[in-house]
PDB file of C-alpha atoms in Angstrom:
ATOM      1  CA  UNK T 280     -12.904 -30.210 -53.017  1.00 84.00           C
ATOM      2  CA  UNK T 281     -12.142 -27.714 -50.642  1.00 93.00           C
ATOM      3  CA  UNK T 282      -9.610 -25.031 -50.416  1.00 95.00           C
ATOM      4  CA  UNK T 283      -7.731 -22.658 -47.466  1.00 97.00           C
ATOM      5  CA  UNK T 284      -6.309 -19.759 -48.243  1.00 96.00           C
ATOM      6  CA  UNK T 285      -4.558 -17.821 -46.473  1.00 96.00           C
ATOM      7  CA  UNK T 286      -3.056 -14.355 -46.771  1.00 96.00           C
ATOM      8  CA  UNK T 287      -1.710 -11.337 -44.801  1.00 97.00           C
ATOM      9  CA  UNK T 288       1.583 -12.885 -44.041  1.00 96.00           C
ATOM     10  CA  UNK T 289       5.315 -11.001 -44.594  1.00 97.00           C
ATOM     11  CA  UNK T 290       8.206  -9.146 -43.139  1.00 98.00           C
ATOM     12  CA  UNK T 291       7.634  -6.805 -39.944  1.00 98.00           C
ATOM     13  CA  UNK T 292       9.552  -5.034 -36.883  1.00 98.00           C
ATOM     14  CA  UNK T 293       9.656  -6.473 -33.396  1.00 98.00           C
ATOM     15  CA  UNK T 294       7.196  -4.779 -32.185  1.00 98.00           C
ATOM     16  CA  UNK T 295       4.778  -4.805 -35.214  1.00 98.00           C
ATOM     17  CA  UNK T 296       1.428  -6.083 -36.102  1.00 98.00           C
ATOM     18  CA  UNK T 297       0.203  -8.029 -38.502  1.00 98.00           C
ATOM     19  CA  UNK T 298      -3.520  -9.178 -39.262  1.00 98.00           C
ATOM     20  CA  UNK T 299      -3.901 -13.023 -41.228  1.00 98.00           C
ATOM     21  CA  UNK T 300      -6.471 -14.161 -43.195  1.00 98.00           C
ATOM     22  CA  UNK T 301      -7.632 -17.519 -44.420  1.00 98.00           C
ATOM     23  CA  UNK T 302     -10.638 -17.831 -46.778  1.00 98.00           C
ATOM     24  CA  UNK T 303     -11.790 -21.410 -46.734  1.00 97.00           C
ATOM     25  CA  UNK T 304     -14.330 -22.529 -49.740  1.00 95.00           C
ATOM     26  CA  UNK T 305     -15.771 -25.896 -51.401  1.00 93.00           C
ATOM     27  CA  UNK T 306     -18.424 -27.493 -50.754  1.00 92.00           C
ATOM     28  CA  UNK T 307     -18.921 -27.584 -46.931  1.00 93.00           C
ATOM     29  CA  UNK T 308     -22.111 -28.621 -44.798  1.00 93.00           C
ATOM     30  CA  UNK T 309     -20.557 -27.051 -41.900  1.00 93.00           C
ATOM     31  CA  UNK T 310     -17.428 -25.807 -39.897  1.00 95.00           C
ATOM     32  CA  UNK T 311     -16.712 -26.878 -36.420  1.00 95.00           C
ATOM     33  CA  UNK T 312     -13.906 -24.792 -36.262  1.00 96.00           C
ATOM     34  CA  UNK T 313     -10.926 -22.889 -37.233  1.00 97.00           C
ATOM     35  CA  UNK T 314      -7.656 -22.129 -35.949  1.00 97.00           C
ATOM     36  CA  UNK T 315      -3.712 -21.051 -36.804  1.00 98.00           C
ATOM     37  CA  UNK T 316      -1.322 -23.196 -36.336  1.00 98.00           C
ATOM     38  CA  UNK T 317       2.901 -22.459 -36.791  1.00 98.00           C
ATOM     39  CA  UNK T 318       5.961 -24.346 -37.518  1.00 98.00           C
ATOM     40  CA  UNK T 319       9.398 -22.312 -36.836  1.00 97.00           C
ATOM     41  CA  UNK T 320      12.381 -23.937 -38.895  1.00 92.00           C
ATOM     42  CA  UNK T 321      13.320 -27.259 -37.024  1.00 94.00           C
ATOM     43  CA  UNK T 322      10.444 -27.292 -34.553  1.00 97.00           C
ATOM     44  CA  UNK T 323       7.065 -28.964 -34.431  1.00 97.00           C
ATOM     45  CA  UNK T 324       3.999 -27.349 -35.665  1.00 97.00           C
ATOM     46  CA  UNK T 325       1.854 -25.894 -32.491  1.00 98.00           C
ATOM     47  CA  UNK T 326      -1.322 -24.525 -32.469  1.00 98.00           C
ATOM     48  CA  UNK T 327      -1.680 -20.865 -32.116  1.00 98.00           C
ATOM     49  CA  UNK T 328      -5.069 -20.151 -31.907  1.00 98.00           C
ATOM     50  CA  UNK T 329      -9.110 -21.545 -32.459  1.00 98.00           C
ATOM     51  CA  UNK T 330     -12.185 -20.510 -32.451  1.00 98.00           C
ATOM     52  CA  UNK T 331     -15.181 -22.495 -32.568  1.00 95.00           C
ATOM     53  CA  UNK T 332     -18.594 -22.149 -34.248  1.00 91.00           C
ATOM     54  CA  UNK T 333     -20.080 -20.221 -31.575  1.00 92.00           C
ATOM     55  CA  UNK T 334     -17.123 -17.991 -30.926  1.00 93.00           C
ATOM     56  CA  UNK T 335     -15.245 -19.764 -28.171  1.00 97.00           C
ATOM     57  CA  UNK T 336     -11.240 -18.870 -28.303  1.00 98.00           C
ATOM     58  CA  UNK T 337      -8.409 -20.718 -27.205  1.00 98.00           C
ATOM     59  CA  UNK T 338      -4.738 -19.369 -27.372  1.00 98.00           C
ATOM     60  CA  UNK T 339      -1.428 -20.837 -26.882  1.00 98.00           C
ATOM     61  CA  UNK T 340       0.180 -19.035 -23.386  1.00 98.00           C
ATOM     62  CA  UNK T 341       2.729 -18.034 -25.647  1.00 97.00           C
ATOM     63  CA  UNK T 342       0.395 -15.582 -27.779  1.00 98.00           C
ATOM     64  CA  UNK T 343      -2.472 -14.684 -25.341  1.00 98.00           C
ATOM     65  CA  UNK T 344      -2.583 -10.790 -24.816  1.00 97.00           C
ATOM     66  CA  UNK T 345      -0.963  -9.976 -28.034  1.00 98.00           C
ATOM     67  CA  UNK T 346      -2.981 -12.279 -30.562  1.00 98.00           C
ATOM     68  CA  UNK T 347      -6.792 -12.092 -31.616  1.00 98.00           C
ATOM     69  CA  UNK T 348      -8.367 -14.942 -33.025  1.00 98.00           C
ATOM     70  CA  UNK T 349     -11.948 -13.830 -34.930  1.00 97.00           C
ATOM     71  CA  UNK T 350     -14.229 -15.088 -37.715  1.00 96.00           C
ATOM     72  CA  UNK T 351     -16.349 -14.381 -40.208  1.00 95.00           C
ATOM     73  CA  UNK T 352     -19.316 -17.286 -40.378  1.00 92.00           C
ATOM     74  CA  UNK T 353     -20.945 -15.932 -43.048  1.00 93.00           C
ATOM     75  CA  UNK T 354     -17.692 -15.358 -45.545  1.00 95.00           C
ATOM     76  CA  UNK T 355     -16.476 -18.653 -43.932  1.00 95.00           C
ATOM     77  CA  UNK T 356     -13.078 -16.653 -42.852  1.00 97.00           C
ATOM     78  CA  UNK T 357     -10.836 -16.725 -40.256  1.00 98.00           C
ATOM     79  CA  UNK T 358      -8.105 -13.947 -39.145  1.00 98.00           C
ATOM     80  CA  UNK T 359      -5.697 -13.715 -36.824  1.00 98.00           C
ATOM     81  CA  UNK T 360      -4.582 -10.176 -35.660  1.00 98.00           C
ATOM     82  CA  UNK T 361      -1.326 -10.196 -34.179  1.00 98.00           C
ATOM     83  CA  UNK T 362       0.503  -7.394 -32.105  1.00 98.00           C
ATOM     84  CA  UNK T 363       3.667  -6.824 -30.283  1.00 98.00           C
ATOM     85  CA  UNK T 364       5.781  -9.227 -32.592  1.00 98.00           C
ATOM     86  CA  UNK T 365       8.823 -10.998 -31.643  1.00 98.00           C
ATOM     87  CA  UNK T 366      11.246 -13.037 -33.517  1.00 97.00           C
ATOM     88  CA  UNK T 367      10.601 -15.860 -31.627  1.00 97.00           C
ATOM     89  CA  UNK T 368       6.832 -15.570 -33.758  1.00 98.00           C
ATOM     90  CA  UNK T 369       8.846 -15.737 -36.849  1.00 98.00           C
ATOM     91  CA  UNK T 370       7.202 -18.924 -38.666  1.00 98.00           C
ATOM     92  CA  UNK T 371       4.937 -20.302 -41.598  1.00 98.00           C
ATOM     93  CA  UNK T 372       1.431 -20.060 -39.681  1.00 98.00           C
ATOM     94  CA  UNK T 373      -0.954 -22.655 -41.302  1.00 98.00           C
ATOM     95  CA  UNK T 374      -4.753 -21.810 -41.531  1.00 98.00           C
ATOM     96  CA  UNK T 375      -6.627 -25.141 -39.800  1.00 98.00           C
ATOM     97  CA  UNK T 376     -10.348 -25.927 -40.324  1.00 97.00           C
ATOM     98  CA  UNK T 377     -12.566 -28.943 -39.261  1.00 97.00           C
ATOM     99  CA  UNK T 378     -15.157 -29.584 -41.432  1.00 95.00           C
ATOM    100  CA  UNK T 379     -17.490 -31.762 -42.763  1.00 94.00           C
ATOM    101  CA  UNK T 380     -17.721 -31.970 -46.621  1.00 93.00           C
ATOM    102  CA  UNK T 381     -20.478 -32.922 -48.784  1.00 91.00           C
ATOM    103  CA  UNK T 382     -18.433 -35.598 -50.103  1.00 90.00           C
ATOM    104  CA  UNK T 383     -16.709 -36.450 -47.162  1.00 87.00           C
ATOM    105  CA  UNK T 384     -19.532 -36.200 -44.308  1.00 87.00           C
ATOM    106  CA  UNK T 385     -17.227 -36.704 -41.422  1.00 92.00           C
ATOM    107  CA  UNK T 386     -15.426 -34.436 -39.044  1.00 94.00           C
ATOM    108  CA  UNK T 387     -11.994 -33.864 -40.485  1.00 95.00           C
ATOM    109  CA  UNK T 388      -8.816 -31.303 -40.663  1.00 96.00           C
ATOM    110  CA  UNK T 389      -8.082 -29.425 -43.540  1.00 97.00           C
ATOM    111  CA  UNK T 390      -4.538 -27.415 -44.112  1.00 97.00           C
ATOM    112  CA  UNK T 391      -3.915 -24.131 -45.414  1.00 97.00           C
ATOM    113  CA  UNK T 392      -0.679 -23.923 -47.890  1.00 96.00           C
ATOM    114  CA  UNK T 393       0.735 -21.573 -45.272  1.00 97.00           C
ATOM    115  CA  UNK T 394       1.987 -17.809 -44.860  1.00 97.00           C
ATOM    116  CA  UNK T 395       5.304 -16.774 -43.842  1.00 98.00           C
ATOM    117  CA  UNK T 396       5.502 -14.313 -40.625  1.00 98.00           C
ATOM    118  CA  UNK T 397       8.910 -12.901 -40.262  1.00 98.00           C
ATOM    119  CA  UNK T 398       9.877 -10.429 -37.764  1.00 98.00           C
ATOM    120  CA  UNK T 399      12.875  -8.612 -37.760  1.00 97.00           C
ATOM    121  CA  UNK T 400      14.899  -5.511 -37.693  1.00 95.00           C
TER     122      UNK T 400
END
């Protein structure tokens, strides 16, 4: 079994920052990488952010200069520090991780429950 958690999310002013978490525990042999992900009410979940094993980031144009994707390797965590907020940022953001579990040894996606992000005045 294997679990995502994630954290940090919540109400905040245009403008704003907020900093997401996502713990991810079980039993894992390794991580290949981690990422946020969003769905907005009647859209399709996009990705956000990831960061690989190494370190290497990749943003959605939509976020780059106002979003930080960083993790922890050793507390197998992932955050996502977010600045200069807009409404149009206003969604659940879903904590993403491939992995490969000592019962399933193959390279595969696991989901976070999700976090609401809403910004508003």
């Amino acid at each position: 079994q294997v679990q995502l958690v994630e954290s940090g999310g919540g109400l905040v002013q245009p403008g704003g920052s907020l900093r997401l978490s996502c713990v991810v525990s079980g039993s894992i042999v390794s991580i290949i990488s981690m990422g946020w992900y969003r769905q907005a009410p009647g859209k399709e979940r996009e990705l956000v952010a990831l960061i690989n094993s190494i370190g290497t980031t990749t943003y959605a144009d939509s976020v780059k200069g106002r979003f930080t994707i960083s993790r922890d390797n050793a507390k197998n965590t992932v955050y996502l520090q977010m600045n200069s907020l807009g409404p149009e940022d206003t969604a659940v953001y879903y904590c993403n991780a491939v992995m490969v579990l000592t019962s399933r040894p193959f390279r595969l996606p696991y989901w976070g429950q999700g976090t609401q992000v809403t910004v508003s005045s």
